[in-house]
Short mmCIF file of C-alpha atoms in Angstrom, two decimals:
data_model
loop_
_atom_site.label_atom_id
_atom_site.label_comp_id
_atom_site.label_asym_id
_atom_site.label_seq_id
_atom_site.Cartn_x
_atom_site.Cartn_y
_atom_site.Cartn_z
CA UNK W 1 157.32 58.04 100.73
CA UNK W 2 154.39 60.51 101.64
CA UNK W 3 151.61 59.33 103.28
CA UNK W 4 148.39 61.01 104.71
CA UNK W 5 148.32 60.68 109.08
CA UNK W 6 145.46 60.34 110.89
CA UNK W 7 144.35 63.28 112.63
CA UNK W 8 145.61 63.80 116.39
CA UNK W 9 149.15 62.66 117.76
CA UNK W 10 150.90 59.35 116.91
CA UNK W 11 154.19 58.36 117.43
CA UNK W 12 155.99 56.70 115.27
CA UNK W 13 159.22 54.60 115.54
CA UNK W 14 161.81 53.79 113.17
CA UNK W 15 164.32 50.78 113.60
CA UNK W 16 167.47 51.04 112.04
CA UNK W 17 170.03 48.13 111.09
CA UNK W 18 173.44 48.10 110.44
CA UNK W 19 175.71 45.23 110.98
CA UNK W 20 173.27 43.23 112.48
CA UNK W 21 173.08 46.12 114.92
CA UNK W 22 169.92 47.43 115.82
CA UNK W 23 168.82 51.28 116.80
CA UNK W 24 165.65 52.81 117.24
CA UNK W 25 164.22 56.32 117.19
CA UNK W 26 160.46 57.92 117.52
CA UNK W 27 158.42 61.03 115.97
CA UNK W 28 155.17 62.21 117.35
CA UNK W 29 153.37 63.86 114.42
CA UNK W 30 150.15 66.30 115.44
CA UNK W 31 147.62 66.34 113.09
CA UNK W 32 145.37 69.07 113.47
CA UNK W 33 141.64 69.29 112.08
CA UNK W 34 140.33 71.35 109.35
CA UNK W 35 138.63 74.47 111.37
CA UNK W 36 134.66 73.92 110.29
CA UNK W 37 134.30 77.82 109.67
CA UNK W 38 130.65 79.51 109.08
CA UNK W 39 129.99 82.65 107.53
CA UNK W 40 126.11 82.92 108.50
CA UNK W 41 123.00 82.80 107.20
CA UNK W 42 122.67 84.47 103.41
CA UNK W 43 121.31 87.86 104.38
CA UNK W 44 118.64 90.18 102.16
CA UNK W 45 118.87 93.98 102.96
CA UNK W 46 117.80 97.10 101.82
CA UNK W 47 119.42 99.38 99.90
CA UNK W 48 121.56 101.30 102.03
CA UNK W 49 121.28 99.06 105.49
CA UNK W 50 124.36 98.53 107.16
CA UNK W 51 125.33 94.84 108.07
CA UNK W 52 127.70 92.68 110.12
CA UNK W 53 129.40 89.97 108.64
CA UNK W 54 130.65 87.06 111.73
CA UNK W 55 132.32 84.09 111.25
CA UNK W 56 132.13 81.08 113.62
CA UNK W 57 134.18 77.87 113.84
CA UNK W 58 138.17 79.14 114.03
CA UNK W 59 140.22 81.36 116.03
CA UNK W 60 140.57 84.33 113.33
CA UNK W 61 138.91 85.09 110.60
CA UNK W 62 139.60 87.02 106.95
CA UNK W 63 136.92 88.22 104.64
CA UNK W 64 137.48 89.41 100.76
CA UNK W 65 135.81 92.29 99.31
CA UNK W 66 137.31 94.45 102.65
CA UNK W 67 134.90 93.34 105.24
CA UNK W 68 136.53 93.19 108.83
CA UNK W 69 134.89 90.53 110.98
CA UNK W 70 132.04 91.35 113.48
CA UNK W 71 132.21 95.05 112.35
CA UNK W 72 129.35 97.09 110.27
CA UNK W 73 129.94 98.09 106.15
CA UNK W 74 127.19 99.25 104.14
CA UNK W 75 126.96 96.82 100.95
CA UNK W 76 127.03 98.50 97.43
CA UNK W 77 125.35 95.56 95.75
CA UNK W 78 124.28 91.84 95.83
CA UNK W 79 127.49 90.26 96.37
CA UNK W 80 129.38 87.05 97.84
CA UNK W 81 131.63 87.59 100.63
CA UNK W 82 133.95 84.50 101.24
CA UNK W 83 135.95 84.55 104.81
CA UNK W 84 138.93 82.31 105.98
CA UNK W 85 139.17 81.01 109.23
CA UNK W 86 142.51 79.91 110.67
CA UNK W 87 143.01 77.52 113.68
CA UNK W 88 146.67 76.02 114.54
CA UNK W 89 147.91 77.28 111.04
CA UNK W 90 144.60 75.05 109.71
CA UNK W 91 142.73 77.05 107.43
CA UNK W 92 139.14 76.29 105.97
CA UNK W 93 136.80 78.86 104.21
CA UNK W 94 132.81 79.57 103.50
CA UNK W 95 130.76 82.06 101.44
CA UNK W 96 127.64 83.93 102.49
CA UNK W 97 125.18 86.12 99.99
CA UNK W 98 124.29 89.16 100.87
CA UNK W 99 120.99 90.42 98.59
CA UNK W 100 120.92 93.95 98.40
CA UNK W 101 117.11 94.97 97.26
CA UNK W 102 116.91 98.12 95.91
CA UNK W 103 114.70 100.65 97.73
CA UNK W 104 111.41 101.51 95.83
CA UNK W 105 111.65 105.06 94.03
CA UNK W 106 108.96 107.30 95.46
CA UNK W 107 106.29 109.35 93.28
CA UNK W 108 103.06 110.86 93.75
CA UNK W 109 100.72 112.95 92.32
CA UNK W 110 98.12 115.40 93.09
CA UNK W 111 95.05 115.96 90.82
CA UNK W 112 95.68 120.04 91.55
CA UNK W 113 97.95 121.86 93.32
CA UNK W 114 96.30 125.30 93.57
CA UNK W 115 93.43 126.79 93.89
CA UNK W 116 91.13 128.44 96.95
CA UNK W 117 90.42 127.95 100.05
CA UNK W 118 88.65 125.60 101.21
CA UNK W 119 90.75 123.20 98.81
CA UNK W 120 89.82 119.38 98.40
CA UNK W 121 92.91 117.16 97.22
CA UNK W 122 93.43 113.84 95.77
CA UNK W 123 96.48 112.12 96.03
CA UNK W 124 97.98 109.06 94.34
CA UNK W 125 100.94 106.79 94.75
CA UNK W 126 102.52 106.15 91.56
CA UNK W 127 105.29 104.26 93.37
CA UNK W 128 106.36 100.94 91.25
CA UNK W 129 106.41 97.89 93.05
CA UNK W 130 104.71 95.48 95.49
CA UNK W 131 104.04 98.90 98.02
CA UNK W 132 101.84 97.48 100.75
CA UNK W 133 102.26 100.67 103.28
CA UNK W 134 101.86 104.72 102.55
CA UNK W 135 102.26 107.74 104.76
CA UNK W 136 101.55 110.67 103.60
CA UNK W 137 102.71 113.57 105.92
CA UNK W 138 101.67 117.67 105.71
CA UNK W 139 102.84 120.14 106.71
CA UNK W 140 99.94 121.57 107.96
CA UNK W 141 100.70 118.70 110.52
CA UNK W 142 98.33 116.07 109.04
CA UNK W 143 99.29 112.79 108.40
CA UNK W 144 97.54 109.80 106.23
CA UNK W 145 97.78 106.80 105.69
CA UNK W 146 97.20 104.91 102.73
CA UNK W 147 98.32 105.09 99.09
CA UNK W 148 95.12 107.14 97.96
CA UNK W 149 93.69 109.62 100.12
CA UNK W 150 92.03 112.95 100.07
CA UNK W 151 92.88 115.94 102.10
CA UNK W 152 91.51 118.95 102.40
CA UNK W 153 93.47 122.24 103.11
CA UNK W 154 91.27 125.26 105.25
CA UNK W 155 94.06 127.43 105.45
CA UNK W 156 95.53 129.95 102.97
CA UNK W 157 99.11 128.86 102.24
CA UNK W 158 102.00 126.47 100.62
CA UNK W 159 102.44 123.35 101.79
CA UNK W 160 105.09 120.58 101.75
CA UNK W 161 103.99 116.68 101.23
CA UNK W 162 106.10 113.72 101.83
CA UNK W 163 105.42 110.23 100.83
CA UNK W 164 106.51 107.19 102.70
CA UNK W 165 106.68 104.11 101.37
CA UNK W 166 107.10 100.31 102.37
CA UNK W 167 107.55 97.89 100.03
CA UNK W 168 107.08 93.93 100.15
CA UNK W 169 110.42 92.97 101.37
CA UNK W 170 110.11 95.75 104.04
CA UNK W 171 112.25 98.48 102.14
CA UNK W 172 111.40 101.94 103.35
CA UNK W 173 111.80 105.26 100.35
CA UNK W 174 110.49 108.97 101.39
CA UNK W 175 110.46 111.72 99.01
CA UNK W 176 109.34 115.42 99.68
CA UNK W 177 107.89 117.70 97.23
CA UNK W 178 108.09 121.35 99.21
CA UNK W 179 105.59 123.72 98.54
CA UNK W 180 103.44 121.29 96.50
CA UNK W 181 100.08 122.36 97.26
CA UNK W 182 99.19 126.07 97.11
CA UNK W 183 95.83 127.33 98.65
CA UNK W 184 94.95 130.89 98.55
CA UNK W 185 92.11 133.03 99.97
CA UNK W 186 89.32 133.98 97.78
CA UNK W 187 90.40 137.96 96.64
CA UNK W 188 87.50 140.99 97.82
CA UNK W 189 86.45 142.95 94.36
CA UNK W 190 85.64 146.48 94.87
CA UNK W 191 86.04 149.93 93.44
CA UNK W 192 85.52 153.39 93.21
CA UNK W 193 85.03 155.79 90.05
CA UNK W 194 84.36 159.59 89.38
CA UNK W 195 82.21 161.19 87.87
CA UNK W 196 79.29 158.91 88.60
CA UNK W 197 76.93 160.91 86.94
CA UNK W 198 77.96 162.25 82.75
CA UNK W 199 77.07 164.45 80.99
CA UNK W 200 77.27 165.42 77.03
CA UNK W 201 80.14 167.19 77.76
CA UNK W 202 81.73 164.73 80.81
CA UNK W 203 80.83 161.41 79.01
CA UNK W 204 84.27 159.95 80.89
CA UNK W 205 84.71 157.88 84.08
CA UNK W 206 87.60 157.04 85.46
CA UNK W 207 87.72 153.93 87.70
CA UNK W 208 89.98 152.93 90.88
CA UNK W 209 90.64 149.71 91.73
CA UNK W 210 90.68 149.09 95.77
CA UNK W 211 90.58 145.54 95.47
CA UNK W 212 92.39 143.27 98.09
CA UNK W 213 94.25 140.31 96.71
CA UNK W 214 93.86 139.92 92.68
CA UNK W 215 96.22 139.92 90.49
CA UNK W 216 94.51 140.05 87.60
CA UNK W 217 91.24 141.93 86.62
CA UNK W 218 88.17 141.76 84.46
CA UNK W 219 85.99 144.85 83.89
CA UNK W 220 82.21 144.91 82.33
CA UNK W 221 81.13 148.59 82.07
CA UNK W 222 77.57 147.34 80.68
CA UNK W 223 77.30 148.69 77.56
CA UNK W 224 79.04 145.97 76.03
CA UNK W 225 82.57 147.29 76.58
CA UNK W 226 85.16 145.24 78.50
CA UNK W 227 89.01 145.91 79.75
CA UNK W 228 91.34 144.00 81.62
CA UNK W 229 93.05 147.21 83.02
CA UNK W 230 94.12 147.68 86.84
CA UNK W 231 92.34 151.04 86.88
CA UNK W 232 90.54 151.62 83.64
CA UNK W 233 88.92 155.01 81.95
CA UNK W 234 86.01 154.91 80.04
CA UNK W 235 83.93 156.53 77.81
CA UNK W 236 80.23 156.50 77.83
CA UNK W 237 77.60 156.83 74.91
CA UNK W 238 75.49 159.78 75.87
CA UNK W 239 73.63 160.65 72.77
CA UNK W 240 70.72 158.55 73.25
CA UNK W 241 69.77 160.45 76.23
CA UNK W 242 69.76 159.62 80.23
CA UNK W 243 71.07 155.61 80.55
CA UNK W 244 72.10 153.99 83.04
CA UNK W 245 74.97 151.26 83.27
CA UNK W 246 76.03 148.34 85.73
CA UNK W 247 79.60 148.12 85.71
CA UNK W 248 81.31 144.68 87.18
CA UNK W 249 84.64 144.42 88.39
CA UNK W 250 85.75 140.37 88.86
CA UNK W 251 89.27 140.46 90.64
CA UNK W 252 91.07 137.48 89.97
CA UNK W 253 93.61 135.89 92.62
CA UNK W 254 97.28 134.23 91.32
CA UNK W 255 95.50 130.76 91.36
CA UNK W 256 92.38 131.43 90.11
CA UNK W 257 89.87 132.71 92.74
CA UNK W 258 87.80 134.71 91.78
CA UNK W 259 85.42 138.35 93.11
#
């Protein structure tokens, strides 16, 4: 008939009886305990953070989910990991959580990109979530922090920007956004132009452009005409007699500086 021991060694004896004849014989049965195995603490990590997973409370240990005792494994996603301990052929098991917390996704904005130098920016985090730290980083070599700051680039140039943020739970995210800001240096306007003096017969002048740094061009030739030409020729009204005109170049850069 089964029956539940105590736990630790007892011996037992058994009499036998035959014939009025008596024998005797003894067992010692060892009853081990239950191993009181621990997984830990539930854990909460960020995305991507390795962690160690170590039992306590048995001789050896087995996890599920492929987790090797006391050795590193980068989590996927919030999950239970369950581990069996063993002790004398005893085995008892526990559960720990693991919280993976996603890391925050990093944007930002600028309220312009280009434009000439000296060039004032204002930048925004647009970062969802409880972000309590920013670092923004230049690579002009500045570096600011806050979530909302203004910089201010003195040199001509494009310029990388990385954002670093911290959320609540202390989950770190950078992005970089290369050659976000632009700068340029203001273009220098200035021409040349033959004949500067018409005639009834020579009423034409033709113009050369030695400007440094546009890329784009705006002529006035002051009688109301206009062109948009790298090196225009034009042709003046001479009937009404000697005149005299103020011609304006503007050179315009790629981001909008103007001469």
């Amino acid at each position: 008939v089964a029956f539940n021991p105590a736990v630790g060694t007892i011996t037992y004896t058994v009499t036998a009886e035959l014939a009025n004849c008596f024998s005797t014989d003894q067992v010692d049965v060892t009853v081990n305990p239950l191993p009181v195995v621990n997984a830990g603490n539930d854990l909460e990590i960020c995305e991507g953070d390795q962690v160690v997973l170590t039992a306590s409370g048995a001789d050896s240990y087995s996890w599920d989910n492929g987790v090797t005792n006391g050795q590193s494994f980068i989590p996927g996603a919030t999950t239970t990991y369950t581990v069996t301990g063993s002790t004398l052929g005893c085995e008892s098991t526990d559960d720990v959580l693991v919280t993976v917390i996603d890391n925050p996704v990093v944007l930002f904005e600028a309220d312009t990109t280009s434009g000439c130098v000296p060039l004032t920016v204002n930048l925004s985090n647009l970062t969802q979530g409880n972000i309590v730290n920013c670092t923004y980083t230049f690579s002009d070599g500045t570096v600011l922090n806050g979530c909302d700051v203004t910089h201010t680039f003195v040199q001509a140039g494009c310029y990388d920007v990385t954002l670093e943020v911290e959320n609540s739970t202390g989950c770190i995210s950078t992005t970089t956004v290369q050659n976000y800001i632009c700068v340029e240096n203001y273009p220098i306007a200035d021409f040349d132009l033959e004949p500067d003096v018409l005639t009834n017969i020579v009423n034409q002048a033709n113009f050369t452009n030695g400007s440094v740094g546009g890329s784009t061009y705006e002529w006035n030739f002051g009688d109301g005409e206009t062109s948009s030409s790298v090196n225009p020729t034009h042709t003046f009204s001479t009937d009404s007699g000697e005149e005299e005109y103020e011609v304006t170049l503007i050179a315009i850069s790629e981001y909008g500086c103007a001469d």
